[in-house]
Coordinates of C-alpha atoms in Angstrom, one line a residue:
M1 CA -45.4 33.6 -22.9
S2 CA -47.6 32.5 -20.0
K3 CA -46.6 33.5 -16.4
V4 CA -46.4 29.8 -15.5
Y5 CA -44.1 29.0 -18.4
A6 CA -42.0 32.1 -17.7
R7 CA -41.5 31.1 -14.0
R8 CA -40.7 27.5 -15.1
R9 CA -38.1 28.8 -17.6
V10 CA -36.5 31.0 -15.0
S11 CA -36.3 28.1 -12.5
I12 CA -34.7 25.9 -15.1
L13 CA -32.1 28.6 -16.0
A14 CA -31.4 29.2 -12.4
A15 CA -30.8 25.5 -11.8
L16 CA -28.5 25.2 -14.8
S17 CA -26.6 28.3 -13.7
G18 CA -26.1 26.7 -10.3
L19 CA -25.0 23.4 -11.8
T20 CA -22.5 25.3 -14.0
A21 CA -21.1 27.1 -11.1
S22 CA -20.8 23.9 -9.1
V23 CA -18.9 22.2 -12.0
A24 CA -16.6 25.2 -12.3
L25 CA -15.8 25.1 -8.6
F26 CA -15.2 21.3 -8.7
N27 CA -12.9 21.7 -11.7
S28 CA -10.9 24.7 -10.4
P29 CA -7.3 24.1 -9.5
S30 CA -7.8 25.4 -6.0
A31 CA -10.3 22.6 -5.3
S32 CA -7.5 20.1 -5.6
A33 CA -5.5 21.0 -2.5
A34 CA -7.2 20.1 0.8
L35 CA -5.0 21.8 3.4
P36 CA -7.2 22.1 6.5
T37 CA -8.7 25.6 6.4
P38 CA -6.6 28.0 8.5
V39 CA -8.1 30.5 11.0
S40 CA -9.3 33.8 9.6
A41 CA -6.9 36.8 9.1
A42 CA -8.4 38.5 12.1
T43 CA -7.9 35.5 14.3
A44 CA -4.4 35.1 13.0
R45 CA -3.6 38.7 13.8
T46 CA -4.8 38.1 17.4
Y47 CA -2.7 34.9 17.6
L48 CA 0.4 36.7 16.2
A49 CA 0.1 39.4 18.8
S50 CA 0.3 36.9 21.6
L51 CA 3.3 34.9 20.3
T52 CA 6.6 35.3 22.1
V53 CA 9.3 37.1 20.1
A54 CA 12.7 35.5 20.6
A55 CA 15.9 34.9 18.7
E56 CA 16.3 31.5 17.0
D57 CA 18.7 28.9 18.2
R58 CA 19.4 25.8 16.1
T59 CA 21.9 24.2 18.4
G60 CA 21.5 20.5 18.4
Y61 CA 19.0 20.3 15.5
D62 CA 18.7 16.9 13.7
R63 CA 15.8 16.1 11.4
D64 CA 15.7 12.6 12.8
L65 CA 14.5 14.1 16.1
F66 CA 11.1 14.6 14.4
P67 CA 9.9 11.1 13.5
H68 CA 7.9 11.6 10.3
W69 CA 5.8 9.8 7.8
I70 CA 4.5 7.4 10.5
T71 CA 1.8 4.9 9.7
Q72 CA -1.6 6.4 9.9
S73 CA -3.8 3.4 9.0
G74 CA -3.3 0.1 7.4
T75 CA -0.3 0.4 5.1
C76 CA -0.7 4.1 4.6
N77 CA 1.8 6.6 6.1
T78 CA 1.4 10.3 6.5
R79 CA 2.9 11.2 3.1
E80 CA 0.6 8.8 1.3
V81 CA -2.5 10.2 3.2
V82 CA -1.6 13.7 2.2
L83 CA -1.0 12.7 -1.4
K84 CA -4.5 11.1 -1.5
R85 CA -6.1 14.1 0.2
D86 CA -4.5 16.7 -1.9
G87 CA -4.8 15.0 -5.3
T88 CA -7.6 14.4 -7.8
N89 CA -8.5 10.9 -8.9
V90 CA -5.6 9.4 -7.0
V91 CA -5.2 5.6 -7.3
Q92 CA -3.2 3.8 -4.7
D93 CA -1.7 0.3 -4.9
S94 CA -1.9 -2.3 -2.1
A95 CA 1.0 -0.7 -0.4
C96 CA -0.8 2.7 -0.4
A97 CA 1.6 4.2 -2.9
A98 CA 0.0 6.6 -5.4
T99 CA 0.2 5.1 -8.9
S100 CA -1.8 7.8 -10.7
G101 CA -3.6 11.0 -10.2
S102 CA -3.3 14.7 -10.6
W103 CA -1.9 17.3 -8.1
Y104 CA -2.1 21.1 -8.2
S105 CA 0.7 22.8 -6.3
V106 CA -0.8 25.9 -4.7
Y107 CA 2.6 27.4 -4.1
D108 CA 3.5 27.8 -7.7
G109 CA 0.5 26.9 -9.8
A110 CA 2.0 23.8 -11.4
T111 CA 0.0 20.6 -12.0
W112 CA 1.7 17.1 -11.8
T113 CA 0.6 13.6 -12.7
A114 CA 3.4 11.7 -11.0
A115 CA 3.6 11.5 -7.2
S116 CA 7.4 11.5 -7.4
D117 CA 7.1 15.2 -8.5
L118 CA 5.5 16.1 -5.2
D119 CA 7.0 16.8 -1.7
I120 CA 4.9 17.0 1.4
D121 CA 5.8 20.4 2.8
H122 CA 5.9 21.0 6.6
L123 CA 4.4 24.5 6.3
V124 CA 6.3 25.4 9.4
P125 CA 9.6 23.6 8.8
L126 CA 11.0 21.2 11.3
A127 CA 14.2 23.2 11.7
E128 CA 12.1 26.3 12.2
A129 CA 10.1 24.6 14.9
W130 CA 13.3 23.5 16.6
D131 CA 14.6 27.0 16.5
S132 CA 11.3 28.3 18.0
G133 CA 10.9 26.0 21.0
A134 CA 10.6 22.4 19.8
D135 CA 14.1 21.7 21.1
G136 CA 12.5 21.4 24.5
W137 CA 9.7 19.0 23.4
T138 CA 9.4 15.3 24.0
T139 CA 10.0 13.1 21.0
A140 CA 6.3 12.2 21.0
R141 CA 5.3 15.9 20.6
R142 CA 7.8 16.4 17.8
Q143 CA 6.4 13.3 16.1
A144 CA 2.9 14.7 16.4
F145 CA 4.0 18.0 14.9
A146 CA 5.8 16.3 12.0
N147 CA 2.7 14.3 11.1
D148 CA -0.1 16.7 12.0
L149 CA -3.1 16.2 9.7
T150 CA -5.4 18.3 11.7
R151 CA -3.7 21.6 11.7
P152 CA -2.8 23.4 8.3
Q153 CA 0.7 22.0 8.5
L154 CA 1.2 19.5 5.7
I155 CA 0.6 20.0 2.0
A156 CA 1.6 18.4 -1.2
V157 CA 3.6 20.8 -3.4
T158 CA 6.1 20.8 -6.3
D159 CA 9.2 19.1 -5.0
N160 CA 11.8 21.6 -6.1
V161 CA 9.7 24.5 -4.8
N162 CA 9.6 22.8 -1.4
Q163 CA 13.4 22.3 -1.6
A164 CA 14.0 25.9 -2.5
K165 CA 11.9 26.9 0.6
G166 CA 14.0 24.7 2.8
D167 CA 13.8 25.9 6.4
Q168 CA 13.0 29.6 5.6
D169 CA 10.3 31.5 7.4
P170 CA 8.0 34.2 5.8
A171 CA 10.7 36.9 6.2
T172 CA 12.8 35.3 3.5
W173 CA 10.4 33.0 1.5
M174 CA 6.8 33.1 0.4
P175 CA 4.9 31.1 -2.3
S176 CA 5.4 32.6 -5.7
R177 CA 1.6 32.5 -6.2
T178 CA 0.5 35.8 -4.5
A179 CA -3.1 34.5 -4.4
Y180 CA -2.0 31.9 -1.8
R181 CA 0.1 34.1 0.5
C182 CA -2.8 35.1 2.8
T183 CA -3.7 31.4 3.3
Y184 CA 0.0 30.6 3.9
V185 CA 0.6 33.2 6.6
R186 CA -2.7 32.4 8.3
A187 CA -1.7 28.8 8.5
W188 CA 1.8 29.6 9.6
V189 CA 0.5 31.7 12.6
Q190 CA -2.1 29.1 13.5
V191 CA 0.5 26.3 13.7
K192 CA 2.9 28.4 15.7
Y193 CA 0.2 29.5 18.1
Y194 CA -1.2 25.9 18.6
Y195 CA 2.2 24.5 19.4
G196 CA 3.3 27.5 21.5
L197 CA 6.3 28.3 19.3
S198 CA 8.0 31.7 19.2
V199 CA 8.7 34.1 16.3
D200 CA 11.8 36.1 15.7
S201 CA 11.5 39.9 15.0
A202 CA 11.9 39.7 11.2
E203 CA 9.4 36.9 11.0
K204 CA 6.8 38.8 13.0
S205 CA 7.3 41.9 11.0
A206 CA 6.8 40.0 7.7
L207 CA 3.7 38.1 9.1
T208 CA 2.2 41.4 10.3
S209 CA 2.7 43.0 6.9
Y210 CA 1.2 40.1 5.0
L211 CA -1.8 39.7 7.4
A212 CA -2.5 43.4 7.1
S213 CA -3.4 42.9 3.4
C214 CA -5.5 39.8 3.9

């Protein structure tokens, strides 16, 4: 075999290997969800250390105090934007409702083909935010929190998993997929830090423990 042919053969094999890797990455389930990438574990640990530790107080909480699923553009509201972002081959009708597509739920590893099987989870729940300082916010700030597409706060997941999570924090609920837990706690801390929310002692202990293994 000539040296020129050998080099050409190696180059072709390398290109094919790269293409195969790219296809595998594109087809992997984790590529389906598009939660904004949270801060690193090191940054999350720094953020967590600076958060105020305080007892939670739910007095006066009402979900309607957090206007959510507001119009983002045209006929599309926040839920529909997240469904489009987090799905694969999502088709929407003229009203922006998802009529077909595929969604991989990173919390539990399930894949769905009907938008009705998905909830949009507020990673830091609205009630948790209220307990942690949002009771003192303006309605405009609560609306911004409930529809935040910039921070890692909204994600499409299996509806009954989201319902089982409810308003729990990481001290009492975590995604069943252990592979996602590091991402989850990094996102949780980033959102709390950005919005100046407090943590309770059990919550901080759980977050500290999970971040230590990230």
